[in-house]
């Protein structure tokens, strides 16, 4: 019962923080619209680039244009969900630690990690999420997929755990700021590797494939789980790998975060 009460309290607090952040956002509607439109334009340019490529070639390593669009759309779902709920980790790496603003989280009667993540609800991520859903809606009728109840469940599981791969990477890299005071450039360097995950890993050389599969495993946020739904092959690796990688990254991230909080010394004036 105590566990259920704690979970209920956590979700209630999360709702309250989201409501407060949305109230602040409504005071600056132009900022929200600019961010959402910017996301839409960025993805539109990327899709245009893909269409130009496929105007010249029939397929990319055996994948048709529609299949690549499916992988691309799949990739945007976990990325946008992470962006929506966990974007405040960027602030840890850029200025919260450096300015000593982390002190306020230590005074709150909740986990510091929870307090940091729920403080920001990044609604411009809805632009990214919208494009992802749109691309899946376009590509699914044009490719052969085995749509079943089991695969719908696996799809949901894949999206959830792929989201935590993004969060885990940000959590580990942002936590470095507890020792260095600033790690924004490190977060950016690792996070942007996700751009390689929107395409088949087979188009890259062996070294880059190893990096995006086993070191910064963004391939498990898009290509591997998406390829299972396209081909129906190797679910234990394609879906199971996504689950395993997300659990490992989140466990390491929470461990590093807790160590960092213990080492935190605020900032001098």
CSV table of C-alpha atoms in Angstrom, one decimal:
chain,number,residue,atom,x,y,z
A,1,UNK,CA,0.0,0.0,0.0
A,2,UNK,CA,2.9,2.4,0.8
A,3,UNK,CA,4.3,1.8,-2.6
A,4,UNK,CA,1.0,2.5,-4.3
A,5,UNK,CA,0.6,5.7,-2.2
A,6,UNK,CA,4.1,6.8,-3.2
A,7,UNK,CA,3.4,6.2,-6.9
A,8,UNK,CA,0.1,8.1,-6.7
A,9,UNK,CA,1.8,11.0,-4.9
A,10,UNK,CA,4.6,11.0,-7.6
A,11,UNK,CA,2.1,11.2,-10.5
A,12,UNK,CA,0.1,13.9,-8.6
A,13,UNK,CA,3.2,16.0,-8.2
A,14,UNK,CA,4.1,15.5,-11.8
A,15,UNK,CA,0.7,16.8,-12.9
A,16,UNK,CA,1.0,19.8,-10.7
A,17,UNK,CA,4.4,20.7,-12.1
A,18,UNK,CA,3.2,20.3,-15.7
A,19,UNK,CA,0.2,22.5,-15.0
A,20,UNK,CA,2.4,25.2,-13.6
A,21,UNK,CA,4.8,25.0,-16.5
A,22,UNK,CA,2.0,25.2,-19.0
A,23,UNK,CA,0.7,28.3,-17.2
A,24,UNK,CA,4.1,30.0,-17.7
A,25,UNK,CA,4.2,28.9,-21.4
A,26,UNK,CA,0.8,30.4,-22.1
A,27,UNK,CA,2.3,33.8,-21.1
A,28,UNK,CA,4.8,33.4,-24.0
A,29,UNK,CA,2.7,31.8,-26.7
A,30,UNK,CA,5.0,33.0,-29.5
A,31,UNK,CA,8.0,31.2,-28.0
A,32,UNK,CA,6.0,27.9,-28.0
A,33,UNK,CA,4.8,28.4,-31.6
A,34,UNK,CA,8.3,29.3,-32.8
A,35,UNK,CA,9.7,26.2,-31.2
A,36,UNK,CA,7.0,23.9,-32.6
A,37,UNK,CA,7.3,25.4,-36.1
A,38,UNK,CA,11.1,25.2,-36.0
A,39,UNK,CA,10.8,21.5,-35.2
A,40,UNK,CA,8.4,21.0,-38.1
A,41,UNK,CA,10.6,22.8,-40.5
A,42,UNK,CA,13.7,20.9,-39.5
A,43,UNK,CA,12.0,17.5,-40.0
A,44,UNK,CA,10.5,18.7,-43.3
A,45,UNK,CA,14.0,19.6,-44.6
A,46,UNK,CA,15.3,16.2,-43.6
A,47,UNK,CA,12.4,14.4,-45.4
A,48,UNK,CA,12.9,16.6,-48.5
A,49,UNK,CA,16.6,15.5,-48.4
A,50,UNK,CA,15.6,11.9,-48.3
A,51,UNK,CA,13.2,12.3,-51.2
A,52,UNK,CA,16.0,13.8,-53.3
A,53,UNK,CA,18.2,10.8,-52.6
A,54,UNK,CA,15.5,8.3,-53.5
A,55,UNK,CA,14.8,10.2,-56.7
A,56,UNK,CA,18.2,9.0,-57.8
A,57,UNK,CA,18.3,5.5,-56.3
A,58,UNK,CA,15.7,2.8,-56.0
A,59,UNK,CA,16.6,1.7,-52.5
A,60,UNK,CA,19.0,2.2,-49.7
A,61,UNK,CA,20.8,-1.1,-48.7
A,62,UNK,CA,17.6,-3.0,-49.6
A,63,UNK,CA,15.2,-0.6,-47.9
A,64,UNK,CA,12.6,1.3,-50.0
A,65,UNK,CA,11.8,5.0,-49.5
A,66,UNK,CA,8.6,4.1,-47.6
A,67,UNK,CA,10.5,1.8,-45.3
A,68,UNK,CA,13.1,4.5,-44.5
A,69,UNK,CA,10.3,6.9,-43.8
A,70,UNK,CA,8.8,4.3,-41.4
A,71,UNK,CA,12.2,4.0,-39.6
A,72,UNK,CA,12.5,7.8,-39.6
A,73,UNK,CA,9.1,8.3,-38.2
A,74,UNK,CA,9.6,5.6,-35.6
A,75,UNK,CA,12.8,7.4,-34.5
A,76,UNK,CA,11.0,10.6,-33.8
A,77,UNK,CA,8.5,9.1,-31.3
A,78,UNK,CA,10.9,8.2,-28.5
A,79,UNK,CA,13.0,11.3,-29.2
A,80,UNK,CA,10.0,13.6,-28.9
A,81,UNK,CA,8.7,11.9,-25.7
A,82,UNK,CA,12.1,12.3,-24.1
A,83,UNK,CA,12.2,15.9,-25.3
A,84,UNK,CA,8.8,16.5,-23.8
A,85,UNK,CA,9.4,15.1,-20.3
A,86,UNK,CA,13.1,15.1,-19.7
A,87,UNK,CA,14.5,18.1,-21.5
A,88,UNK,CA,15.5,19.9,-18.3
A,89,UNK,CA,18.5,17.7,-18.1
A,90,UNK,CA,20.1,19.9,-20.7
A,91,UNK,CA,19.9,22.8,-18.2
A,92,UNK,CA,21.9,20.7,-15.7
A,93,UNK,CA,24.7,20.5,-18.1
A,94,UNK,CA,24.6,24.1,-19.2
A,95,UNK,CA,23.9,26.3,-16.3
A,96,UNK,CA,22.1,24.9,-13.2
A,97,UNK,CA,25.2,23.4,-11.6
A,98,UNK,CA,27.5,26.3,-12.8
A,99,UNK,CA,25.3,28.9,-11.3
A,100,UNK,CA,24.6,27.1,-8.0
A,101,UNK,CA,20.9,26.8,-8.8
A,102,UNK,CA,20.9,23.1,-8.0
A,103,UNK,CA,20.8,24.1,-4.3
A,104,UNK,CA,17.0,24.6,-4.5
A,105,UNK,CA,16.4,21.0,-5.5
A,106,UNK,CA,18.3,19.8,-2.4
A,107,UNK,CA,15.7,21.5,-0.2
A,108,UNK,CA,12.7,19.8,-1.7
A,109,UNK,CA,11.2,16.7,-0.1
A,110,UNK,CA,11.4,14.6,-3.3
A,111,UNK,CA,14.2,13.0,-5.3
A,112,UNK,CA,16.5,15.6,-6.9
A,113,UNK,CA,16.3,13.8,-10.2
A,114,UNK,CA,12.5,13.8,-10.1
A,115,UNK,CA,12.5,17.5,-9.1
A,116,UNK,CA,14.7,18.5,-12.0
A,117,UNK,CA,12.9,16.5,-14.7
A,118,UNK,CA,9.4,17.5,-13.8
A,119,UNK,CA,10.3,21.2,-13.6
A,120,UNK,CA,10.2,21.6,-17.4
A,121,UNK,CA,7.5,20.4,-19.8
A,122,UNK,CA,8.8,21.1,-23.3
A,123,UNK,CA,5.7,21.4,-25.3
A,124,UNK,CA,7.5,22.3,-28.6
A,125,UNK,CA,8.3,18.6,-28.7
A,126,UNK,CA,4.7,18.1,-29.9
A,127,UNK,CA,5.9,19.4,-33.3
A,128,UNK,CA,8.4,16.5,-33.5
A,129,UNK,CA,5.9,14.0,-32.2
A,130,UNK,CA,3.3,15.2,-34.8
A,131,UNK,CA,5.8,14.7,-37.6
A,132,UNK,CA,6.7,11.2,-36.3
A,133,UNK,CA,3.0,10.1,-36.2
A,134,UNK,CA,2.4,11.7,-39.7
A,135,UNK,CA,5.4,9.8,-41.2
A,136,UNK,CA,4.2,6.5,-39.7
A,137,UNK,CA,0.6,7.2,-41.0
A,138,UNK,CA,2.0,7.8,-44.4
A,139,UNK,CA,4.4,4.8,-44.6
A,140,UNK,CA,2.5,2.0,-42.8
A,141,UNK,CA,-0.2,1.5,-45.6
A,142,UNK,CA,2.6,1.4,-48.2
A,143,UNK,CA,4.7,-1.3,-46.7
A,144,UNK,CA,4.0,-4.9,-45.6
A,145,UNK,CA,3.7,-5.1,-41.9
A,146,UNK,CA,2.5,-7.9,-39.7
A,147,UNK,CA,0.0,-6.0,-37.6
A,148,UNK,CA,-1.2,-8.1,-34.7
A,149,UNK,CA,-2.1,-7.6,-31.0
A,150,UNK,CA,1.4,-8.9,-30.0
A,151,UNK,CA,3.1,-6.5,-32.3
A,152,UNK,CA,1.1,-3.5,-31.1
A,153,UNK,CA,2.2,-4.4,-27.6
A,154,UNK,CA,5.8,-4.8,-28.7
A,155,UNK,CA,5.6,-1.4,-30.5
A,156,UNK,CA,4.5,0.3,-27.3
A,157,UNK,CA,7.2,-1.4,-25.3
A,158,UNK,CA,9.8,-0.4,-27.9
A,159,UNK,CA,8.8,3.3,-27.8
A,160,UNK,CA,8.8,3.4,-24.0
A,161,UNK,CA,12.2,1.7,-23.6
A,162,UNK,CA,13.7,3.6,-26.6
A,163,UNK,CA,12.7,6.8,-24.8
A,164,UNK,CA,14.7,5.8,-21.8
A,165,UNK,CA,17.8,5.3,-24.0
A,166,UNK,CA,17.6,9.0,-24.9
A,167,UNK,CA,17.0,9.9,-21.3
A,168,UNK,CA,19.8,7.6,-20.1
A,169,UNK,CA,22.4,9.2,-22.4
A,170,UNK,CA,21.4,12.7,-21.3
A,171,UNK,CA,21.4,11.6,-17.6
A,172,UNK,CA,24.9,10.2,-17.8
A,173,UNK,CA,26.4,13.1,-19.7
A,174,UNK,CA,24.6,15.9,-17.8
A,175,UNK,CA,25.7,14.3,-14.5
A,176,UNK,CA,29.3,15.0,-15.4
A,177,UNK,CA,28.6,18.7,-14.6
A,178,UNK,CA,28.5,17.8,-10.9
A,179,UNK,CA,32.3,17.5,-11.2
A,180,UNK,CA,33.1,19.8,-14.1
A,181,UNK,CA,30.4,22.5,-13.4
A,182,UNK,CA,29.4,22.4,-17.1
A,183,UNK,CA,28.9,19.5,-19.5
A,184,UNK,CA,26.5,20.9,-22.1
A,185,UNK,CA,28.9,20.4,-25.0
A,186,UNK,CA,29.4,16.7,-23.9
A,187,UNK,CA,25.6,16.2,-23.8
A,188,UNK,CA,25.3,17.7,-27.3
A,189,UNK,CA,28.2,15.6,-28.7
A,190,UNK,CA,26.7,12.3,-27.5
A,191,UNK,CA,23.1,13.2,-28.1
A,192,UNK,CA,23.5,14.2,-31.7
A,193,UNK,CA,24.8,10.7,-32.5
A,194,UNK,CA,21.0,9.9,-32.6
A,195,UNK,CA,20.9,11.4,-36.1
A,196,UNK,CA,22.7,8.2,-37.4
A,197,UNK,CA,20.0,6.0,-36.0
A,198,UNK,CA,17.3,7.2,-38.4
A,199,UNK,CA,18.8,5.1,-41.3
A,200,UNK,CA,19.9,1.5,-41.7
A,201,UNK,CA,23.1,0.8,-39.8
A,202,UNK,CA,24.3,-1.2,-42.7
A,203,UNK,CA,25.1,2.0,-44.6
A,204,UNK,CA,27.9,2.9,-42.1
A,205,UNK,CA,31.3,1.4,-41.7
A,206,UNK,CA,32.0,-1.1,-39.0
A,207,UNK,CA,33.5,1.3,-36.4
A,208,UNK,CA,30.5,3.7,-36.6
A,209,UNK,CA,28.0,0.8,-36.4
A,210,UNK,CA,29.7,-0.4,-33.2
A,211,UNK,CA,29.5,3.1,-31.7
A,212,UNK,CA,25.7,3.6,-32.4
A,213,UNK,CA,24.9,0.0,-31.5
A,214,UNK,CA,26.9,-0.8,-28.3
A,215,UNK,CA,28.6,2.4,-27.0
A,216,UNK,CA,25.9,5.1,-27.5
A,217,UNK,CA,23.2,2.7,-28.6
A,218,UNK,CA,20.8,5.0,-30.5
A,219,UNK,CA,20.4,2.3,-33.1
A,220,UNK,CA,18.1,0.6,-30.6
A,221,UNK,CA,15.9,3.7,-30.5
A,222,UNK,CA,15.0,3.4,-34.2
A,223,UNK,CA,16.6,1.1,-36.7
A,224,UNK,CA,16.6,-2.2,-34.8
A,225,UNK,CA,13.1,-2.1,-33.4
A,226,UNK,CA,11.7,-0.6,-36.6
A,227,UNK,CA,13.4,-3.3,-38.7
A,228,UNK,CA,11.6,-6.0,-36.6
A,229,UNK,CA,8.2,-4.5,-37.6
A,230,UNK,CA,9.3,-4.3,-41.2
A,231,UNK,CA,10.9,-7.8,-41.6
A,232,UNK,CA,9.5,-9.7,-38.6
A,233,UNK,CA,13.0,-11.0,-37.9
A,234,UNK,CA,15.1,-11.5,-34.7
A,235,UNK,CA,12.7,-10.0,-32.1
A,236,UNK,CA,14.9,-11.0,-29.2
A,237,UNK,CA,17.7,-8.8,-30.5
A,238,UNK,CA,15.8,-6.0,-32.1
A,239,UNK,CA,13.2,-5.5,-29.3
A,240,UNK,CA,15.0,-7.2,-26.5
A,241,UNK,CA,18.1,-5.3,-27.2
A,242,UNK,CA,16.2,-2.0,-26.9
A,243,UNK,CA,14.9,-3.1,-23.4
A,244,UNK,CA,18.4,-4.2,-22.2
A,245,UNK,CA,20.2,-1.1,-23.5
A,246,UNK,CA,17.7,1.2,-21.9
A,247,UNK,CA,17.8,-0.6,-18.5
A,248,UNK,CA,21.7,-0.5,-18.5
A,249,UNK,CA,21.8,3.2,-19.5
A,250,UNK,CA,19.2,4.3,-16.9
A,251,UNK,CA,20.9,2.2,-14.2
A,252,UNK,CA,24.3,3.8,-15.0
A,253,UNK,CA,22.7,7.2,-15.3
A,254,UNK,CA,21.0,7.0,-11.9
A,255,UNK,CA,24.2,5.7,-10.3
A,256,UNK,CA,26.3,8.5,-11.8
A,257,UNK,CA,23.6,11.1,-10.8
A,258,UNK,CA,23.6,10.0,-7.2
A,259,UNK,CA,27.3,10.0,-7.0
A,260,UNK,CA,27.3,13.5,-8.5
A,261,UNK,CA,24.7,14.8,-6.0
A,262,UNK,CA,27.0,13.5,-3.2
A,263,UNK,CA,29.9,15.3,-4.8
A,264,UNK,CA,28.0,18.6,-5.4
A,265,UNK,CA,29.6,21.6,-3.7
A,266,UNK,CA,27.4,24.4,-5.0
A,267,UNK,CA,29.1,27.3,-6.8
A,268,UNK,CA,31.4,30.1,-5.6
A,269,UNK,CA,30.5,33.7,-6.0
